[in-house]
Short mmCIF file of C-alpha atoms in Angstrom, two decimals:
data_model
loop_
_atom_site.label_atom_id
_atom_site.label_comp_id
_atom_site.label_asym_id
_atom_site.label_seq_id
_atom_site.Cartn_x
_atom_site.Cartn_y
_atom_site.Cartn_z
CA MET A 1 -4.90 9.91 -7.12
CA ARG A 2 -2.05 12.21 -6.08
CA LEU A 3 0.52 11.27 -3.52
CA CYS A 4 1.43 13.50 -0.64
CA PRO A 5 4.27 15.88 -1.56
CA ALA A 6 6.18 14.40 1.36
CA ILE A 7 6.48 11.14 -0.52
CA LYS A 8 8.55 12.72 -3.27
CA GLY A 9 10.84 14.66 -0.93
CA LEU A 10 11.34 12.62 2.20
CA PRO A 11 14.58 14.21 3.51
CA VAL A 12 13.21 17.76 3.37
CA PHE A 13 9.90 16.64 4.80
CA ALA A 14 11.63 14.85 7.66
CA LEU A 15 13.34 18.13 8.61
CA LEU A 16 10.04 20.00 8.52
CA LEU A 17 8.40 17.28 10.56
CA CYS A 18 10.90 17.76 13.37
CA LEU A 19 9.85 21.39 13.56
CA MET A 20 6.12 20.60 13.85
CA PRO A 21 4.51 21.09 17.27
CA ALA A 22 3.50 17.84 18.97
CA GLN A 23 -0.20 18.67 19.01
CA ALA A 24 -0.19 19.12 15.21
CA GLN A 25 0.83 15.47 14.90
CA ASP A 26 -2.10 14.21 16.95
CA ASP A 27 -4.82 14.44 14.30
CA LEU A 28 -5.12 12.08 11.36
CA ASN A 29 -3.29 14.39 8.95
CA GLY A 30 -0.36 14.74 11.31
CA LEU A 31 -0.31 11.02 12.04
CA TYR A 32 -0.25 10.32 8.29
CA GLN A 33 2.83 12.50 7.92
CA LEU A 34 4.47 10.55 10.73
CA ALA A 35 3.50 7.23 9.11
CA VAL A 36 5.02 8.24 5.77
CA ILE A 37 8.34 8.83 7.51
CA HIS A 38 8.17 6.01 10.06
CA ASN A 39 6.42 3.07 8.40
CA ALA A 40 9.02 0.67 7.02
CA ASP A 41 6.62 -1.14 4.67
CA PHE A 42 5.64 2.07 2.93
CA ARG A 43 9.23 3.28 2.71
CA ALA A 44 10.13 -0.07 1.13
CA ALA A 45 7.36 0.42 -1.44
CA LEU A 46 8.77 3.88 -2.23
CA ALA A 47 12.27 2.49 -2.72
CA ASN A 48 11.04 -0.40 -4.87
CA THR A 49 9.05 1.95 -7.10
CA GLU A 50 12.07 4.20 -7.50
CA ALA A 51 14.10 1.16 -8.52
CA GLU A 52 11.48 0.03 -11.05
CA ARG A 53 11.47 3.48 -12.69
CA GLU A 54 14.96 2.70 -13.92
CA GLU A 55 13.47 0.08 -16.26
CA LEU A 56 12.32 2.94 -18.52
CA THR A 57 15.79 4.48 -18.54
CA LYS A 58 17.26 1.08 -19.44
CA ALA A 59 14.76 0.70 -22.29
CA LYS A 60 15.55 4.16 -23.68
CA ALA A 61 19.25 3.29 -23.69
CA LEU A 62 18.60 0.67 -26.37
CA PHE A 63 17.93 3.46 -28.91
CA TYR A 64 21.22 5.27 -28.30
CA PRO A 65 24.57 4.52 -29.95
CA LYS A 66 26.83 1.98 -28.31
CA VAL A 67 30.46 3.15 -28.20
CA GLN A 68 33.22 0.70 -27.35
CA LEU A 69 36.93 1.31 -26.99
CA GLY A 70 39.33 -1.64 -27.25
CA LEU A 71 42.97 -1.34 -26.20
CA MET A 72 45.72 -3.97 -26.37
CA LYS A 73 49.49 -3.56 -26.04
CA GLY A 74 52.05 -6.23 -25.26
CA ARG A 75 54.93 -8.36 -26.44
CA GLY A 76 54.95 -11.53 -28.48
CA ASN A 77 57.36 -14.31 -29.30
CA THR A 78 57.05 -16.52 -32.36
CA ASP A 79 59.16 -19.56 -33.24
CA ARG A 80 58.79 -19.66 -37.02
CA THR A 81 59.81 -22.48 -39.35
CA THR A 82 60.08 -21.68 -43.06
CA GLN A 83 60.46 -24.35 -45.76
CA THR A 84 62.99 -23.40 -48.44
CA SER A 85 64.79 -25.19 -51.27
CA ILE A 86 67.72 -25.82 -49.01
CA GLY A 87 65.61 -27.10 -46.17
CA SER A 88 63.84 -25.78 -43.07
CA ILE A 89 64.91 -22.50 -41.58
CA ASN A 90 63.99 -21.77 -37.96
CA SER A 91 63.78 -18.23 -36.62
CA ASP A 92 62.87 -16.85 -33.18
CA ILE A 93 61.09 -13.50 -33.44
CA ASN A 94 60.39 -11.13 -30.55
CA TYR A 95 58.13 -8.21 -31.27
CA GLU A 96 55.75 -5.65 -29.78
CA LEU A 97 52.08 -5.88 -30.62
CA GLU A 98 49.46 -3.14 -30.47
CA ASN A 99 45.75 -2.99 -31.27
CA TYR A 100 43.47 0.00 -30.67
CA SER A 101 39.90 0.23 -31.90
CA LEU A 102 36.93 2.54 -31.44
CA THR A 103 33.56 1.09 -32.49
CA VAL A 104 30.28 3.02 -32.73
CA ARG A 105 27.08 1.07 -33.35
CA GLN A 106 23.82 2.96 -33.90
CA PRO A 107 20.65 0.80 -34.07
CA LEU A 108 18.47 1.81 -37.01
CA TYR A 109 15.75 -0.81 -36.88
CA ASN A 110 15.09 -3.36 -34.16
CA LYS A 111 11.51 -4.45 -33.57
CA GLU A 112 12.44 -5.99 -30.23
CA THR A 113 13.75 -2.66 -28.95
CA PHE A 114 10.47 -0.89 -29.71
CA ALA A 115 8.53 -3.62 -27.90
CA ILE A 116 10.84 -3.46 -24.87
CA TYR A 117 10.43 0.32 -24.66
CA GLY A 118 6.62 0.15 -24.92
CA GLY A 119 6.49 -2.57 -22.28
CA ALA A 120 8.79 -0.60 -19.95
CA LYS A 121 6.56 2.49 -20.14
CA SER A 122 3.49 0.46 -19.22
CA TYR A 123 5.37 -1.43 -16.52
CA VAL A 124 6.68 1.72 -14.80
CA THR A 125 3.23 3.34 -14.94
CA ALA A 126 1.76 0.18 -13.40
CA GLN A 127 4.31 0.28 -10.57
CA GLU A 128 3.45 3.92 -9.87
CA SER A 129 -0.24 2.97 -9.73
CA LEU A 130 0.63 0.27 -7.23
CA LEU A 131 2.52 2.86 -5.18
CA GLU A 132 -0.67 4.93 -5.09
CA GLN A 133 -2.44 1.81 -3.87
CA GLU A 134 0.18 1.39 -1.13
CA ASN A 135 -0.46 5.00 -0.14
CA ALA A 136 -4.20 4.27 0.05
CA LYS A 137 -3.48 1.14 2.11
CA LEU A 138 -1.40 3.22 4.50
CA ILE A 139 -4.28 5.68 4.92
CA LEU A 140 -6.75 2.81 5.40
CA LYS A 141 -4.57 1.14 8.01
CA LEU A 142 -3.97 4.43 9.81
CA VAL A 143 -7.69 5.22 10.00
CA SER A 144 -8.45 1.68 11.16
CA VAL A 145 -5.88 1.79 13.98
CA TYR A 146 -6.95 5.34 14.88
CA LEU A 147 -10.62 4.37 15.18
CA GLU A 148 -9.82 1.18 17.08
CA THR A 149 -7.68 3.15 19.53
CA LEU A 150 -10.36 5.79 20.10
CA TYR A 151 -13.01 3.09 20.51
CA ALA A 152 -10.78 1.29 23.01
CA GLN A 153 -10.39 4.57 24.95
CA GLU A 154 -14.15 5.08 24.95
CA ARG A 155 -14.62 1.50 26.08
CA VAL A 156 -12.21 1.98 29.00
CA ASN A 157 -14.04 5.17 30.01
CA LEU A 158 -17.39 3.42 29.77
CA GLN A 159 -16.17 0.45 31.80
CA THR A 160 -14.81 2.86 34.42
CA ASN A 161 -18.23 4.53 34.68
CA LYS A 162 -19.87 1.11 34.84
CA LEU A 163 -17.49 0.03 37.58
CA GLU A 164 -18.32 3.13 39.63
CA ALA A 165 -22.07 2.60 39.15
CA VAL A 166 -21.93 -1.09 40.14
CA ASN A 167 -19.71 -0.25 43.11
CA GLN A 168 -22.24 2.32 44.25
CA GLN A 169 -25.02 -0.23 43.83
CA LEU A 170 -23.07 -2.68 46.01
CA ARG A 171 -22.73 -0.07 48.76
CA GLN A 172 -26.46 0.61 48.62
CA ALA A 173 -27.24 -3.11 48.80
CA GLU A 174 -24.94 -3.51 51.81
CA GLN A 175 -26.56 -0.53 53.53
CA ARG A 176 -30.04 -1.93 52.93
CA TYR A 177 -28.92 -5.31 54.21
CA ASN A 178 -27.44 -3.75 57.34
CA ARG A 179 -30.70 -1.88 57.95
CA GLY A 180 -32.65 -5.09 57.52
CA SER A 181 -34.52 -3.97 54.41
CA GLY A 182 -32.33 -5.87 51.96
CA THR A 183 -31.26 -9.42 51.41
CA VAL A 184 -27.94 -11.20 51.16
CA VAL A 185 -28.90 -12.22 47.62
CA GLU A 186 -28.91 -8.58 46.53
CA VAL A 187 -25.48 -8.06 48.06
CA ASN A 188 -24.09 -11.15 46.32
CA GLU A 189 -25.58 -10.11 42.97
CA ALA A 190 -24.05 -6.67 43.29
CA GLN A 191 -20.68 -8.17 44.26
CA SER A 192 -20.83 -10.56 41.30
CA ASN A 193 -21.56 -7.71 38.90
CA LEU A 194 -18.72 -5.71 40.41
CA ASP A 195 -16.27 -8.56 39.84
CA ILE A 196 -17.44 -8.92 36.24
CA ALA A 197 -17.09 -5.16 35.70
CA LYS A 198 -13.50 -5.30 36.99
CA VAL A 199 -12.67 -8.09 34.55
CA GLU A 200 -14.27 -6.17 31.67
CA LYS A 201 -12.25 -3.07 32.53
CA ILE A 202 -9.01 -5.08 32.60
CA GLN A 203 -9.83 -6.54 29.18
CA ALA A 204 -10.69 -3.08 27.82
CA ALA A 205 -7.43 -1.62 29.18
CA ASN A 206 -5.46 -4.48 27.62
CA ASP A 207 -7.14 -3.92 24.23
CA LEU A 208 -6.34 -0.21 24.47
CA LEU A 209 -2.69 -0.95 25.17
CA SER A 210 -2.56 -3.28 22.16
CA ASN A 211 -4.08 -0.62 19.87
CA GLN A 212 -1.70 2.04 21.19
CA GLN A 213 1.22 -0.25 20.39
CA SER A 214 -0.14 -0.74 16.85
CA MET A 215 -0.30 3.04 16.45
CA GLN A 216 3.27 3.35 17.68
CA ILE A 217 4.48 0.73 15.20
CA LEU A 218 2.66 2.49 12.37
CA THR A 219 3.57 6.11 13.15
CA GLY A 220 6.11 6.15 15.97
CA ASN A 221 3.58 8.19 18.00
CA THR A 222 3.89 7.31 21.69
CA HIS A 223 1.43 9.63 23.42
CA ALA A 224 -2.27 8.86 23.91
CA LEU A 225 -4.79 10.23 21.43
CA SER A 226 -6.85 13.15 22.65
CA ALA A 227 -9.65 13.36 20.13
CA GLU A 228 -13.41 13.43 20.52
CA LEU A 229 -15.92 12.48 17.83
CA MET A 230 -18.40 15.16 16.76
CA VAL A 231 -21.42 12.91 16.27
CA GLY A 232 -23.40 15.61 14.48
CA SER A 233 -20.86 15.65 11.65
CA LEU A 234 -21.38 11.99 10.77
CA ASN A 235 -24.21 12.88 8.40
CA THR A 236 -21.53 14.16 5.98
CA LEU A 237 -20.46 10.57 5.39
CA SER A 238 -23.06 9.01 3.16
CA ALA A 239 -23.18 6.40 0.43
CA SER A 240 -26.54 7.48 -0.91
CA GLU A 241 -25.12 10.56 -2.64
CA TYR A 242 -24.43 8.18 -5.55
CA SER A 243 -26.02 4.94 -6.64
CA VAL A 244 -24.04 1.75 -6.11
CA GLU A 245 -23.57 1.42 -9.88
CA ARG A 246 -21.97 4.84 -10.01
CA TRP A 247 -19.61 3.85 -7.19
CA ILE A 248 -18.67 0.75 -9.20
CA ASP A 249 -18.07 2.84 -12.35
CA THR A 250 -15.86 5.15 -10.29
CA ALA A 251 -13.87 2.18 -9.05
CA ARG A 252 -13.36 0.92 -12.61
CA GLN A 253 -11.99 4.31 -13.62
CA HIS A 254 -9.87 5.19 -10.59
CA HIS A 255 -8.87 2.10 -8.65
CA PRO A 256 -5.05 1.87 -8.79
CA GLU A 257 -5.00 -1.93 -8.80
CA LEU A 258 -7.34 -2.06 -11.79
CA MET A 259 -5.22 0.52 -13.58
CA ALA A 260 -2.12 -1.56 -12.81
CA ALA A 261 -3.85 -4.73 -14.02
CA THR A 262 -4.78 -3.00 -17.29
CA LEU A 263 -1.18 -1.90 -17.75
CA ASP A 264 0.04 -5.40 -16.96
CA ILE A 265 -2.02 -6.61 -19.92
CA ASP A 266 -0.28 -4.05 -22.12
CA VAL A 267 3.09 -5.22 -20.76
CA ALA A 268 2.14 -8.79 -21.68
CA ARG A 269 1.13 -7.69 -25.21
CA LYS A 270 4.46 -5.93 -25.65
CA ASP A 271 6.21 -9.07 -24.49
CA VAL A 272 4.44 -11.02 -27.25
CA GLU A 273 5.68 -8.41 -29.76
CA LYS A 274 9.16 -8.70 -28.29
CA LYS A 275 9.19 -12.47 -28.78
CA GLN A 276 7.76 -12.14 -32.30
CA ALA A 277 10.64 -9.80 -33.11
CA GLY A 278 12.84 -12.89 -33.22
CA HIS A 279 11.50 -13.40 -36.77
CA TYR A 280 12.46 -9.88 -37.93
CA PRO A 281 15.81 -8.57 -39.22
CA THR A 282 17.84 -5.91 -37.42
CA LEU A 283 19.71 -3.05 -39.04
CA ASP A 284 22.62 -1.15 -37.46
CA LEU A 285 24.96 1.59 -38.62
CA VAL A 286 28.49 0.61 -37.58
CA GLY A 287 31.59 2.79 -37.62
CA VAL A 288 35.09 1.52 -36.69
CA ARG A 289 38.38 3.34 -36.30
CA SER A 290 41.26 0.96 -35.61
CA TYR A 291 45.04 0.86 -35.43
CA SER A 292 47.08 -2.36 -35.18
CA GLN A 293 50.70 -3.39 -35.38
CA ASN A 294 51.96 -6.98 -35.38
CA ASP A 295 48.41 -8.02 -34.54
CA SER A 296 48.93 -11.65 -35.60
CA ASN A 297 51.55 -14.00 -36.96
CA ASN A 298 50.32 -13.25 -40.48
CA THR A 299 50.83 -9.51 -40.04
CA LEU A 300 54.26 -9.42 -38.41
CA GLY A 301 56.09 -6.35 -39.52
CA SER A 302 52.90 -4.72 -40.73
CA ARG A 303 50.93 -1.77 -39.41
CA PHE A 304 47.31 -1.01 -40.24
CA ASP A 305 45.42 2.25 -39.67
CA THR A 306 41.78 1.67 -40.72
CA SER A 307 38.47 3.59 -40.76
CA THR A 308 35.26 1.86 -41.82
CA ILE A 309 31.56 2.72 -41.85
CA ALA A 310 28.89 0.24 -42.90
CA LEU A 311 25.30 -0.86 -42.64
CA GLN A 312 25.00 -4.20 -40.91
CA MET A 313 21.86 -6.32 -41.26
CA ASN A 314 21.19 -9.57 -39.43
CA VAL A 315 18.39 -11.77 -40.77
CA PRO A 316 17.23 -14.72 -38.62
CA LEU A 317 16.59 -17.82 -40.71
CA PHE A 318 16.10 -20.77 -38.40
CA ALA A 319 16.32 -21.23 -34.62
CA GLY A 320 14.87 -24.69 -34.15
CA GLY A 321 11.42 -23.47 -33.07
CA TYR A 322 12.80 -21.40 -30.17
CA VAL A 323 11.15 -18.16 -31.30
CA ASN A 324 7.75 -19.77 -31.86
CA ALA A 325 7.88 -21.38 -28.43
CA ASN A 326 8.70 -17.99 -26.90
CA VAL A 327 5.73 -16.41 -28.66
CA ARG A 328 3.32 -19.11 -27.46
CA GLN A 329 4.66 -18.77 -23.94
CA SER A 330 4.10 -15.00 -23.92
CA ALA A 331 0.63 -15.40 -25.44
CA SER A 332 -0.34 -17.70 -22.56
CA ARG A 333 0.95 -15.14 -20.06
CA LEU A 334 -1.13 -12.49 -21.82
CA THR A 335 -4.23 -14.63 -21.28
CA ALA A 336 -3.27 -15.06 -17.63
CA SER A 337 -2.95 -11.26 -17.23
CA GLU A 338 -6.41 -10.75 -18.75
CA GLU A 339 -7.94 -13.31 -16.38
CA THR A 340 -6.16 -11.70 -13.42
CA MET A 341 -7.69 -8.35 -14.33
CA THR A 342 -11.15 -9.94 -14.58
CA ALA A 343 -10.76 -11.48 -11.12
CA LYS A 344 -9.53 -8.19 -9.65
CA SER A 345 -12.44 -6.31 -11.23
CA ARG A 346 -14.93 -8.72 -9.72
CA GLU A 347 -13.26 -8.51 -6.31
CA ILE A 348 -13.38 -4.71 -6.33
CA GLU A 349 -17.01 -4.67 -7.44
CA PHE A 350 -17.87 -7.06 -4.60
CA ASN A 351 -16.10 -4.84 -2.05
CA VAL A 352 -17.83 -1.70 -3.33
CA ARG A 353 -21.25 -3.32 -3.00
CA LYS A 354 -20.40 -4.72 0.44
CA TYR A 355 -19.24 -1.45 1.97
CA TYR A 356 -22.01 0.50 0.25
CA GLN A 357 -24.60 -1.77 1.88
CA ASN A 358 -22.72 -1.76 5.19
CA LEU A 359 -22.69 2.02 5.24
CA ILE A 360 -26.43 2.25 4.70
CA ALA A 361 -27.02 -0.43 7.34
CA GLN A 362 -24.80 1.40 9.85
CA GLN A 363 -26.76 4.61 9.37
CA GLN A 364 -29.94 2.73 10.21
CA SER A 365 -28.25 0.99 13.16
CA ILE A 366 -27.10 4.31 14.64
CA THR A 367 -30.69 5.61 14.64
CA ALA A 368 -31.85 2.43 16.36
CA TYR A 369 -29.03 2.45 18.95
CA GLN A 370 -29.64 6.12 19.74
CA GLN A 371 -33.25 5.31 20.50
CA ALA A 372 -32.19 2.26 22.50
CA VAL A 373 -29.79 4.34 24.64
CA GLN A 374 -32.49 6.91 25.29
CA SER A 375 -34.97 4.21 26.26
CA ALA A 376 -32.38 2.50 28.49
CA LYS A 377 -31.73 5.79 30.32
CA VAL A 378 -35.45 6.27 30.97
CA ALA A 379 -35.78 2.64 32.09
CA LEU A 380 -32.79 2.93 34.45
CA ASP A 381 -34.11 6.14 35.97
CA GLY A 382 -37.51 4.54 36.56
CA THR A 383 -35.97 1.36 38.00
CA GLN A 384 -33.76 3.33 40.39
CA LYS A 385 -36.74 5.33 41.65
CA GLY A 386 -38.72 2.10 42.05
CA PHE A 387 -35.80 0.56 43.94
CA GLN A 388 -35.67 3.53 46.30
CA ALA A 389 -39.43 3.22 46.84
CA GLY A 390 -39.16 -0.51 47.46
CA PHE A 391 -40.96 -1.64 44.30
CA LYS A 392 -37.87 -2.80 42.40
CA THR A 393 -35.08 -5.15 43.39
CA ASN A 394 -31.36 -4.59 43.25
CA HIS A 395 -31.14 -7.22 40.53
CA GLU A 396 -33.51 -5.19 38.34
CA VAL A 397 -31.41 -2.04 38.86
CA LEU A 398 -28.22 -3.88 37.92
CA ASP A 399 -29.92 -5.33 34.87
CA ALA A 400 -31.10 -1.87 33.78
CA GLN A 401 -27.58 -0.49 34.24
CA GLN A 402 -26.11 -3.32 32.19
CA LYS A 403 -28.53 -2.65 29.33
CA LEU A 404 -27.68 1.05 29.33
CA PHE A 405 -23.90 0.47 29.24
CA THR A 406 -24.28 -2.23 26.58
CA ASN A 407 -26.39 0.06 24.38
CA GLN A 408 -23.98 2.96 24.87
CA LEU A 409 -21.04 0.78 23.88
CA SER A 410 -22.93 -0.56 20.85
CA LEU A 411 -23.79 3.00 19.79
CA THR A 412 -20.16 4.09 20.09
CA LYS A 413 -19.06 1.09 18.05
CA ALA A 414 -21.68 1.90 15.41
CA TYR A 415 -20.31 5.46 15.12
CA TYR A 416 -16.80 4.21 14.43
CA SER A 417 -18.04 1.39 12.18
CA LEU A 418 -19.84 3.98 10.05
CA ILE A 419 -16.60 5.90 9.58
CA SER A 420 -14.70 2.68 8.86
CA ASP A 421 -17.25 1.56 6.24
CA TRP A 422 -17.13 4.97 4.55
CA VAL A 423 -13.32 4.85 4.40
CA ASN A 424 -13.43 1.30 3.04
CA LEU A 425 -15.94 2.39 0.40
CA GLN A 426 -13.56 5.17 -0.65
CA PHE A 427 -10.69 2.68 -0.71
CA SER A 428 -12.64 0.14 -2.78
CA SER A 429 -13.64 2.90 -5.22
CA GLY A 430 -10.08 4.16 -5.66
CA LEU A 431 -10.87 7.48 -3.98
CA LEU A 432 -9.02 7.14 -0.67
CA THR A 433 -6.72 10.14 -0.92
CA LEU A 434 -5.49 12.80 1.50
CA ASP A 435 -8.71 14.71 0.80
CA ALA A 436 -10.73 11.79 2.14
CA LEU A 437 -8.38 11.54 5.13
CA SER A 438 -8.96 15.24 5.87
CA ARG A 439 -12.73 14.69 5.80
CA VAL A 440 -12.39 12.00 8.44
CA SER A 441 -9.97 14.12 10.48
CA GLN A 442 -12.52 16.96 10.56
CA LEU A 443 -14.97 14.67 12.38
CA PHE A 444 -12.82 14.87 15.50
CA ILE A 445 -11.84 17.71 17.78
CA ALA A 446 -9.11 17.78 20.39
CA LYS A 447 -10.25 17.15 23.95
CA LYS A 448 -9.66 20.03 26.31
#
């Protein structure tokens, strides 16, 4: 998976974003660019990953020489008593003391350092994989809120049409009642349905407002979405292009969380090596250049100018079982990392199978709902004609209208559920990238 270039150059991208026309930010691609800049959770993930990358730099530093400069200059006073043949002689000495040293230590062999470096490489790579997962989560959340908002807009429009139809039916019932050809029951039924339709529209408008607020929190976008689904393009989203086993194999190869879990196991192995290094010797090359004058009571009146270079080896002999305990502790954590990866693998496989099956089921549901909507339209048309001819009651007309609106709403929901299941299948397989987002964005066109 590759992250959007904007992620690696946020300041420049923010400037370019300000120059983008507003309509370019209304589709999914534009909204993603806004989310990258605006979403605090994702920006926190970026900052944390950048911080974790420094672990590799810190590990590399262990291989380089360590240079230390020591400086000391001051005054001293010593009250000295000297035993002689004639007795004790006391003297009070004031003197200046100086000590300058430059020490260079170059590690030559340290098993712990190699283990730390190997673990840091795996750890940083794991954190970058998790950043890719955060990017995929951002895309998934964006698509989810986008679809929920569009569905809420469609629901409001449908409830508005339903309200108009029921209101018209009430007027017809009242007219028939006034002419003496209708009953008060028909009027009351129509009024009851009108009241229910008003409540449903209020609920739909409230849900739309909630979804619009979620979109604003995610992207900072404050204007209403103006997109229309091209239903004919939905056939491009299919799970059957691959078998479910191939989707699972793809997830095992590409899912960022599985990659991170695999790297966490390697980090745990390197930690075991690091703890085992407590049994191994270390070898350093040490060079010292020093100058001292009156450095101690034993060297009063003396000056030393020294240069030394030496190999220094430290061999651990006994630490009371501390090293062995550390090794056992790290070995247990390695086992825990392996079990965590197994659990994550099973979870991802479950999700792939679930969304694969959901996607196939949604395709079948759409076909059924399309037929149901068509049948409901024919039934409503026939019921309305029968009502006008006196063969059908107002209650039957209202019932036919309700079935049509319910089927239309269910069909619309099935359209968006199909897209959602396809996106979730891509996410579960580790394939939810900007390319997948563009495929979803191409399903919609701007309303005129």
